[in-house]
PDB file of C-alpha atoms and ligand atoms in Angstrom:
ATOM      1  CA  MET Z   1     114.652  97.327 105.801  1.00 72.00           C
ATOM      2  CA  GLU Z   2     115.191  99.407 108.983  1.00 76.00           C
ATOM      3  CA  GLN Z   3     113.392  98.440 112.163  1.00 83.00           C
ATOM      4  CA  GLU Z   4     110.163 100.137 113.119  1.00 89.00           C
ATOM      5  CA  THR Z   5     110.475 100.989 116.797  1.00 88.00           C
ATOM      6  CA  HIS Z   6     107.422 102.991 117.905  1.00 95.00           C
ATOM      7  CA  TRP Z   7     104.418 100.666 117.097  1.00 96.00           C
ATOM      8  CA  SER Z   8     106.284  97.380 117.312  1.00 96.00           C
ATOM      9  CA  ARG Z   9     106.196  97.588 121.106  1.00 96.00           C
ATOM     10  CA  PHE Z  10     102.406  97.239 121.077  1.00 97.00           C
ATOM     11  CA  ALA Z  11     101.977  94.319 118.618  1.00 96.00           C
ATOM     12  CA  THR Z  12     100.688  91.772 121.055  1.00 95.00           C
ATOM     13  CA  ASP Z  13      97.935  93.793 122.663  1.00 96.00           C
ATOM     14  CA  PHE Z  14      97.358  96.564 120.091  1.00 97.00           C
ATOM     15  CA  GLU Z  15      93.680  95.995 119.622  1.00 95.00           C
ATOM     16  CA  LYS Z  16      92.993  96.037 123.362  1.00 96.00           C
ATOM     17  CA  ARG Z  17      94.865  99.308 123.668  1.00 97.00           C
ATOM     18  CA  ASN Z  18      92.877 100.820 120.794  1.00 97.00           C
ATOM     19  CA  HIS Z  19      89.621  99.746 122.381  1.00 97.00           C
ATOM     20  CA  TYR Z  20      90.632 101.738 125.411  1.00 97.00           C
ATOM     21  CA  VAL Z  21      91.824 104.783 123.517  1.00 97.00           C
ATOM     22  CA  ALA Z  22      89.204 105.134 120.777  1.00 96.00           C
ATOM     23  CA  GLY Z  23      86.331 102.994 122.125  1.00 96.00           C
ATOM     24  CA  LYS Z  24      85.102  99.714 120.777  1.00 96.00           C
ATOM     25  CA  ARG Z  25      81.926 101.330 119.357  1.00 97.00           C
ATOM     26  CA  ASN Z  26      84.071 103.658 117.201  1.00 96.00           C
ATOM     27  CA  ILE Z  27      86.317 100.853 116.036  1.00 97.00           C
ATOM     28  CA  ASN Z  28      83.208  98.895 115.123  1.00 98.00           C
ATOM     29  CA  ALA Z  29      82.020 101.952 113.106  1.00 98.00           C
ATOM     30  CA  ILE Z  30      85.181 101.695 110.974  1.00 98.00           C
ATOM     31  CA  LYS Z  31      84.693  97.927 110.608  1.00 98.00           C
ATOM     32  CA  ASP Z  32      81.131  98.505 109.419  1.00 98.00           C
ATOM     33  CA  GLU Z  33      82.243 101.012 106.775  1.00 98.00           C
ATOM     34  CA  LEU Z  34      84.866  98.604 105.457  1.00 98.00           C
ATOM     35  CA  PHE Z  35      82.464  95.749 105.462  1.00 98.00           C
ATOM     36  CA  GLN Z  36      79.984  97.695 103.392  1.00 98.00           C
ATOM     37  CA  LEU Z  37      82.654  98.513 100.741  1.00 98.00           C
ATOM     38  CA  LYS Z  38      83.038  94.829  99.846  1.00 98.00           C
ATOM     39  CA  LEU Z  39      86.274  95.492  98.019  1.00 98.00           C
ATOM     40  CA  THR Z  40      87.030  92.763  95.504  1.00 98.00           C
ATOM     41  CA  GLY Z  41      90.028  91.744  93.332  1.00 98.00           C
ATOM     42  CA  LYS Z  42      93.577  92.233  94.542  1.00 98.00           C
ATOM     43  CA  VAL Z  43      93.496  94.445  97.646  1.00 99.00           C
ATOM     44  CA  LEU Z  44      96.519  95.964  99.382  1.00 99.00           C
ATOM     45  CA  GLU Z  45      96.330  97.088 103.015  1.00 99.00           C
ATOM     46  CA  LEU Z  46      99.111  99.399 104.130  1.00 99.00           C
ATOM     47  CA  GLY Z  47      99.956  99.677 107.875  1.00 98.00           C
ATOM     48  CA  CYS Z  48      97.761  96.685 108.778  1.00 98.00           C
ATOM     49  CA  GLY Z  49      99.043  96.710 112.363  1.00 98.00           C
ATOM     50  CA  ASN Z  50      97.950  93.532 114.144  1.00 96.00           C
ATOM     51  CA  GLY Z  51      95.233  92.769 111.586  1.00 97.00           C
ATOM     52  CA  THR Z  52      92.106  94.363 113.196  1.00 97.00           C
ATOM     53  CA  TYR Z  53      90.719  95.366 109.824  1.00 98.00           C
ATOM     54  CA  SER Z  54      92.396  92.730 107.634  1.00 98.00           C
ATOM     55  CA  GLN Z  55      89.847  90.153 108.584  1.00 96.00           C
ATOM     56  CA  ILE Z  56      86.987  92.207 107.100  1.00 97.00           C
ATOM     57  CA  LEU Z  57      88.943  93.072 103.965  1.00 98.00           C
ATOM     58  CA  ALA Z  58      89.778  89.389 103.530  1.00 98.00           C
ATOM     59  CA  ASP Z  59      86.065  88.484 103.537  1.00 98.00           C
ATOM     60  CA  SER Z  60      85.433  90.224 100.186  1.00 98.00           C
ATOM     61  CA  ALA Z  61      88.872  90.454  98.536  1.00 98.00           C
ATOM     62  CA  ASP Z  62      89.909  87.747  96.114  1.00 98.00           C
ATOM     63  CA  GLU Z  63      93.411  88.269  97.383  1.00 98.00           C
ATOM     64  CA  LEU Z  64      94.499  90.485 100.284  1.00 98.00           C
ATOM     65  CA  PHE Z  65      98.045  91.651 100.835  1.00 98.00           C
ATOM     66  CA  ALA Z  66      98.104  92.804 104.452  1.00 98.00           C
ATOM     67  CA  THR Z  67     101.351  94.749 105.017  1.00 98.00           C
ATOM     68  CA  ASP Z  68     103.169  96.691 107.703  1.00 98.00           C
ATOM     69  CA  TYR Z  69     106.575  98.159 108.239  1.00 98.00           C
ATOM     70  CA  SER Z  70     106.818  96.612 111.698  1.00 97.00           C
ATOM     71  CA  LYS Z  71     108.242  93.059 111.774  1.00 97.00           C
ATOM     72  CA  GLU Z  72     106.414  92.453 115.081  1.00 97.00           C
ATOM     73  CA  MET Z  73     103.029  93.567 113.687  1.00 98.00           C
ATOM     74  CA  VAL Z  74     103.576  91.481 110.606  1.00 98.00           C
ATOM     75  CA  SER Z  75     104.413  88.420 112.678  1.00 97.00           C
ATOM     76  CA  PHE Z  76     101.327  88.880 114.905  1.00 97.00           C
ATOM     77  CA  SER Z  77      98.983  89.427 111.885  1.00 98.00           C
ATOM     78  CA  ALA Z  78     100.457  86.407 110.068  1.00 98.00           C
ATOM     79  CA  GLN Z  79      99.497  84.159 113.010  1.00 97.00           C
ATOM     80  CA  ARG Z  80      96.097  85.754 113.275  1.00 97.00           C
ATOM     81  CA  LEU Z  81      95.333  85.429 109.548  1.00 97.00           C
ATOM     82  CA  ASN Z  82      96.961  82.053 109.177  1.00 97.00           C
ATOM     83  CA  GLU Z  83      93.711  80.256 108.315  1.00 96.00           C
ATOM     84  CA  ARG Z  84      92.814  82.714 105.496  1.00 97.00           C
ATOM     85  CA  LYS Z  85      94.037  81.188 102.296  1.00 97.00           C
ATOM     86  CA  ASN Z  86      93.484  84.416 100.299  1.00 98.00           C
ATOM     87  CA  VAL Z  87      95.747  86.549 102.618  1.00 98.00           C
ATOM     88  CA  HIS Z  88      99.448  87.273 102.267  1.00 98.00           C
ATOM     89  CA  VAL Z  89     101.028  89.116 105.228  1.00 98.00           C
ATOM     90  CA  GLU Z  90     104.207  90.936 104.271  1.00 98.00           C
ATOM     91  CA  GLN Z  91     106.624  93.441 105.616  1.00 98.00           C
ATOM     92  CA  GLN Z  92     106.446  96.542 103.430  1.00 98.00           C
ATOM     93  CA  ASP Z  93     107.319 100.222 103.716  1.00 98.00           C
ATOM     94  CA  CYS Z  94     104.411 102.304 102.414  1.00 98.00           C
ATOM     95  CA  PHE Z  95     106.858 104.814 100.952  1.00 98.00           C
ATOM     96  CA  SER Z  96     108.679 102.261  98.837  1.00 98.00           C
ATOM     97  CA  LEU Z  97     106.577  99.222  98.005  1.00 98.00           C
ATOM     98  CA  SER Z  98     108.116  96.138  96.321  1.00 98.00           C
ATOM     99  CA  TYR Z  99     105.075  95.596  94.053  1.00 98.00           C
ATOM    100  CA  PRO Z 100     104.953  96.377  90.354  1.00 98.00           C
ATOM    101  CA  ASP Z 101     103.049  99.318  88.830  1.00 98.00           C
ATOM    102  CA  ALA Z 102      99.281  98.964  88.392  1.00 98.00           C
ATOM    103  CA  SER Z 103      99.081  95.659  90.258  1.00 98.00           C
ATOM    104  CA  PHE Z 104      96.187  96.296  92.687  1.00 98.00           C
ATOM    105  CA  ASP Z 105      92.423  96.950  92.398  1.00 98.00           C
ATOM    106  CA  ALA Z 106      92.254  98.706  95.765  1.00 98.00           C
ATOM    107  CA  VAL Z 107      94.592 100.131  98.429  1.00 99.00           C
ATOM    108  CA  VAL Z 108      93.336 100.624 101.951  1.00 99.00           C
ATOM    109  CA  MET Z 109      95.054 102.624 104.772  1.00 98.00           C
ATOM    110  CA  VAL Z 110      93.451 102.533 108.206  1.00 98.00           C
ATOM    111  CA  ASN Z 111      95.134 104.811 110.833  1.00 98.00           C
ATOM    112  CA  LEU Z 112      98.298 105.116 108.802  1.00 98.00           C
ATOM    113  CA  LEU Z 113      98.290 108.538 107.160  1.00 98.00           C
ATOM    114  CA  HIS Z 114      97.965 110.544 110.333  1.00 98.00           C
ATOM    115  CA  ILE Z 115     100.989 108.788 111.995  1.00 97.00           C
ATOM    116  CA  ILE Z 116     103.529 109.203 109.231  1.00 97.00           C
ATOM    117  CA  ALA Z 117     105.549 112.328 108.407  1.00 95.00           C
ATOM    118  CA  ASN Z 118     104.842 112.400 104.666  1.00 97.00           C
ATOM    119  CA  PRO Z 119     101.342 111.181 103.894  1.00 98.00           C
ATOM    120  CA  GLU Z 120     101.383 112.434 100.299  1.00 98.00           C
ATOM    121  CA  LYS Z 121     104.421 110.342  99.564  1.00 98.00           C
ATOM    122  CA  ALA Z 122     102.454 107.255 100.694  1.00 98.00           C
ATOM    123  CA  LEU Z 123      99.503 108.309  98.501  1.00 98.00           C
ATOM    124  CA  GLN Z 124     101.866 108.732  95.504  1.00 98.00           C
ATOM    125  CA  GLU Z 125     103.279 105.265  96.066  1.00 98.00           C
ATOM    126  CA  SER Z 126      99.721 103.898  96.401  1.00 98.00           C
ATOM    127  CA  SER Z 127      98.782 105.457  93.052  1.00 98.00           C
ATOM    128  CA  ARG Z 128     101.777 103.812  91.435  1.00 98.00           C
ATOM    129  CA  VAL Z 129     100.724 100.267  92.459  1.00 98.00           C
ATOM    130  CA  LEU Z 130      96.984 100.871  91.742  1.00 98.00           C
ATOM    131  CA  LYS Z 131      95.377 100.055  88.423  1.00 98.00           C
ATOM    132  CA  VAL Z 132      93.630 102.927  86.620  1.00 97.00           C
ATOM    133  CA  SER Z 133      90.163 103.329  88.108  1.00 97.00           C
ATOM    134  CA  GLY Z 134      91.428 101.498  91.193  1.00 98.00           C
ATOM    135  CA  THR Z 135      90.059 102.526  94.587  1.00 98.00           C
ATOM    136  CA  VAL Z 136      91.895 104.025  97.520  1.00 98.00           C
ATOM    137  CA  VAL Z 137      90.320 104.097 100.965  1.00 99.00           C
ATOM    138  CA  VAL Z 138      91.783 106.287 103.694  1.00 98.00           C
ATOM    139  CA  VAL Z 139      90.477 105.993 107.295  1.00 98.00           C
ATOM    140  CA  SER Z 140      92.241 107.890 110.114  1.00 98.00           C
ATOM    141  CA  PHE Z 141      91.305 108.801 113.635  1.00 97.00           C
ATOM    142  CA  THR Z 142      90.863 112.555 113.987  1.00 98.00           C
ATOM    143  CA  ILE Z 143      89.863 115.165 116.516  1.00 97.00           C
ATOM    144  CA  GLU Z 144      87.690 116.845 113.870  1.00 98.00           C
ATOM    145  CA  GLY Z 145      84.095 116.951 114.967  1.00 97.00           C
ATOM    146  CA  MET Z 146      84.868 116.183 118.644  1.00 97.00           C
ATOM    147  CA  ASN Z 147      83.949 118.515 121.482  1.00 97.00           C
ATOM    148  CA  LEU Z 148      86.521 119.769 123.956  1.00 98.00           C
ATOM    149  CA  PHE Z 149      85.610 117.192 126.569  1.00 97.00           C
ATOM    150  CA  GLN Z 150      85.941 114.357 124.004  1.00 97.00           C
ATOM    151  CA  LYS Z 151      89.280 115.724 122.759  1.00 97.00           C
ATOM    152  CA  LEU Z 152      90.722 115.951 126.295  1.00 97.00           C
ATOM    153  CA  GLY Z 153      89.598 112.459 127.157  1.00 97.00           C
ATOM    154  CA  MET Z 154      91.024 111.024 123.957  1.00 96.00           C
ATOM    155  CA  GLY Z 155      94.350 112.898 124.436  1.00 96.00           C
ATOM    156  CA  TYR Z 156      94.666 111.625 127.997  1.00 97.00           C
ATOM    157  CA  ARG Z 157      93.899 107.961 127.021  1.00 97.00           C
ATOM    158  CA  TYR Z 158      96.275 108.171 124.030  1.00 97.00           C
ATOM    159  CA  LEU Z 159      99.234 109.538 126.093  1.00 97.00           C
ATOM    160  CA  ARG Z 160      98.574 107.007 128.871  1.00 97.00           C
ATOM    161  CA  THR Z 161      98.577 104.133 126.385  1.00 98.00           C
ATOM    162  CA  TYR Z 162     101.067 105.048 123.714  1.00 97.00           C
ATOM    163  CA  GLY Z 163     103.142 107.934 125.138  1.00 96.00           C
ATOM    164  CA  LYS Z 164     104.320 110.719 122.931  1.00 96.00           C
ATOM    165  CA  PRO Z 165     103.112 110.326 119.267  1.00 95.00           C
ATOM    166  CA  PRO Z 166     105.737 109.449 116.661  1.00 94.00           C
ATOM    167  CA  ALA Z 167     107.578 112.360 115.004  1.00 93.00           C
ATOM    168  CA  GLY Z 168     105.522 113.773 112.120  1.00 94.00           C
ATOM    169  CA  ALA Z 169     102.169 112.569 113.443  1.00 96.00           C
ATOM    170  CA  GLN Z 170      99.323 115.013 112.810  1.00 96.00           C
ATOM    171  CA  THR Z 171      95.554 115.030 113.000  1.00 96.00           C
ATOM    172  CA  LEU Z 172      93.902 115.017 109.615  1.00 98.00           C
ATOM    173  CA  THR Z 173      90.646 116.583 108.604  1.00 98.00           C
ATOM    174  CA  VAL Z 174      88.303 115.284 105.873  1.00 98.00           C
ATOM    175  CA  GLU Z 175      89.134 118.376 103.734  1.00 98.00           C
ATOM    176  CA  HIS Z 176      92.937 118.043 104.128  1.00 98.00           C
ATOM    177  CA  THR Z 177      92.731 114.288 103.307  1.00 98.00           C
ATOM    178  CA  CYS Z 178      90.703 114.997 100.126  1.00 98.00           C
ATOM    179  CA  ASP Z 179      93.154 117.794  99.101  1.00 98.00           C
ATOM    180  CA  MET Z 180      96.136 115.402  99.434  1.00 98.00           C
ATOM    181  CA  LEU Z 181      94.292 112.694  97.356  1.00 98.00           C
ATOM    182  CA  ILE Z 182      93.378 115.170  94.629  1.00 98.00           C
ATOM    183  CA  ASN Z 183      97.030 116.390  94.524  1.00 97.00           C
ATOM    184  CA  CYS Z 184      98.043 112.791  93.946  1.00 97.00           C
ATOM    185  CA  GLY Z 185      95.706 112.299  90.979  1.00 96.00           C
ATOM    186  CA  PHE Z 186      92.637 110.769  92.670  1.00 98.00           C
ATOM    187  CA  VAL Z 187      88.966 111.783  92.236  1.00 98.00           C
ATOM    188  CA  ILE Z 188      86.966 111.702  95.483  1.00 98.00           C
ATOM    189  CA  THR Z 189      83.980 109.376  95.456  1.00 98.00           C
ATOM    190  CA  GLU Z 190      82.945 109.597  99.125  1.00 98.00           C
ATOM    191  CA  SER Z 191      84.164 111.640 102.121  1.00 98.00           C
ATOM    192  CA  LYS Z 192      82.759 111.955 105.597  1.00 98.00           C
ATOM    193  CA  LEU Z 193      83.463 111.842 109.333  1.00 98.00           C
ATOM    194  CA  ILE Z 194      82.476 108.539 111.005  1.00 98.00           C
ATOM    195  CA  GLY Z 195      82.324 107.369 114.573  1.00 97.00           C
ATOM    196  CA  HIS Z 196      80.481 108.432 117.701  1.00 96.00           C
ATOM    197  CA  ASN Z 197      82.359 110.007 120.634  1.00 94.00           C
ATOM    198  CA  SER Z 198      85.636 109.402 118.807  1.00 96.00           C
ATOM    199  CA  LYS Z 199      85.830 110.266 115.138  1.00 97.00           C
ATOM    200  CA  ALA Z 200      87.631 109.071 112.063  1.00 98.00           C
ATOM    201  CA  VAL Z 201      88.066 110.627 108.602  1.00 98.00           C
ATOM    202  CA  PHE Z 202      86.720 108.311 105.928  1.00 98.00           C
ATOM    203  CA  VAL Z 203      87.589 109.054 102.318  1.00 98.00           C
ATOM    204  CA  ARG Z 204      87.185 106.856  99.227  1.00 98.00           C
ATOM    205  CA  ALA Z 205      88.681 107.867  95.891  1.00 98.00           C
ATOM    206  CA  LYS Z 206      89.449 106.545  92.423  1.00 98.00           C
ATOM    207  CA  LEU Z 207      92.633 106.787  90.449  1.00 98.00           C
ATOM    208  CA  VAL Z 208      92.042 108.538  87.066  1.00 95.00           C
TER     209      VAL Z 208
HETATM  210  C1  SAM O   1      98.278 103.460 114.312  1.00 64.79           C
HETATM  211  S1  SAM O   1      98.831 101.875 113.706  1.00 64.79           S
HETATM  212  C2  SAM O   1      97.353 101.327 112.834  1.00 64.79           C
HETATM  213  C3  SAM O   1      97.303  99.882 112.581  1.00 64.79           C
HETATM  214  C4  SAM O   1      95.992  99.337 112.025  1.00 64.79           C
HETATM  215  N1  SAM O   1      95.766  99.787 110.684  1.00 64.79           N
HETATM  216  C5  SAM O   1      94.812  99.718 112.891  1.00 64.79           C
HETATM  217  O1  SAM O   1      94.154 100.734 112.639  1.00 64.79           O
HETATM  218  O2  SAM O   1      94.596  99.007 113.883  1.00 64.79           O
HETATM  219  C6  SAM O   1      99.899 102.337 112.364  1.00 64.79           C
HETATM  220  C7  SAM O   1     100.672 101.220 111.748  1.00 64.79           C
HETATM  221  O3  SAM O   1     101.416 101.715 110.635  1.00 64.79           O
HETATM  222  C8  SAM O   1     102.647 101.080 110.629  1.00 64.79           C
HETATM  223  N2  SAM O   1     103.624 101.894 109.882  1.00 64.79           N
HETATM  224  C9  SAM O   1     104.259 102.943 110.332  1.00 64.79           C
HETATM  225  N3  SAM O   1     105.101 103.421 109.369  1.00 64.79           N
HETATM  226  C10 SAM O   1     104.928 102.671 108.276  1.00 64.79           C
HETATM  227  C11 SAM O   1     105.432 102.618 106.991  1.00 64.79           C
HETATM  228  N4  SAM O   1     106.378 103.530 106.585  1.00 64.79           N
HETATM  229  N5  SAM O   1     104.973 101.703 106.079  1.00 64.79           N
HETATM  230  C12 SAM O   1     104.068 100.805 106.466  1.00 64.79           C
HETATM  231  N6  SAM O   1     103.527 100.762 107.711  1.00 64.79           N
HETATM  232  C13 SAM O   1     103.946 101.644 108.631  1.00 64.79           C
HETATM  233  C14 SAM O   1     102.990 100.831 112.085  1.00 64.79           C
HETATM  234  O4  SAM O   1     103.943  99.769 112.230  1.00 64.79           O
HETATM  235  C15 SAM O   1     101.691 100.508 112.664  1.00 64.79           C
HETATM  236  O5  SAM O   1     101.354  99.168 112.673  1.00 64.79           O
END
């Protein structure tokens, strides 16, 4: 597997950086939504980063596969989730997963789809590894629903913290995210904007 070079640089203090960029209250809003889902069975998290949301998913999942393309993020998350006996932390590319067809009950992607060049390809690969009726959950920071002042503030904090976004990164809207999921064979079960002064797209869908 090739090396991930953009996000790997931030593995050790990623959560602290995100608190500054997006605000702790907004990150907690994402945590609350994931907590309420109480996803059970075999759950796959793609682009887990340094495990910020893996902890919550692990509370309800029978088995959680927390995965990321970055070796450094995987290594950090593996240490952080070490005590959790139902968690496997693995290096995986969301475009080409090593898991068999129909092997998961749920796939979760938090802040992954808006930073990759081909989000539909990741959704297609997710549908391959999901069981029929399985759930996919997409959460991604967005500028949708933010006023000009909030957008400028977020843009400034992002550039100061992470520099130029990776090639292919884009801001998603709820509508665009739903359209991509529908194109990939999913039926939308819930879609909304969440957060406060920073926003995130939140979409839940089922594979039919
Ligand atoms: C913006 S971070 C989000 C991390 C975490 N989900 C969070 O919200 O705190 C995006 C993550 O996706 C990972 N990533 C990038 N390309 C990927 C790919 N092709 N497959 C899997 N993960 C990828 C990066 O290494 C990074 O950890």
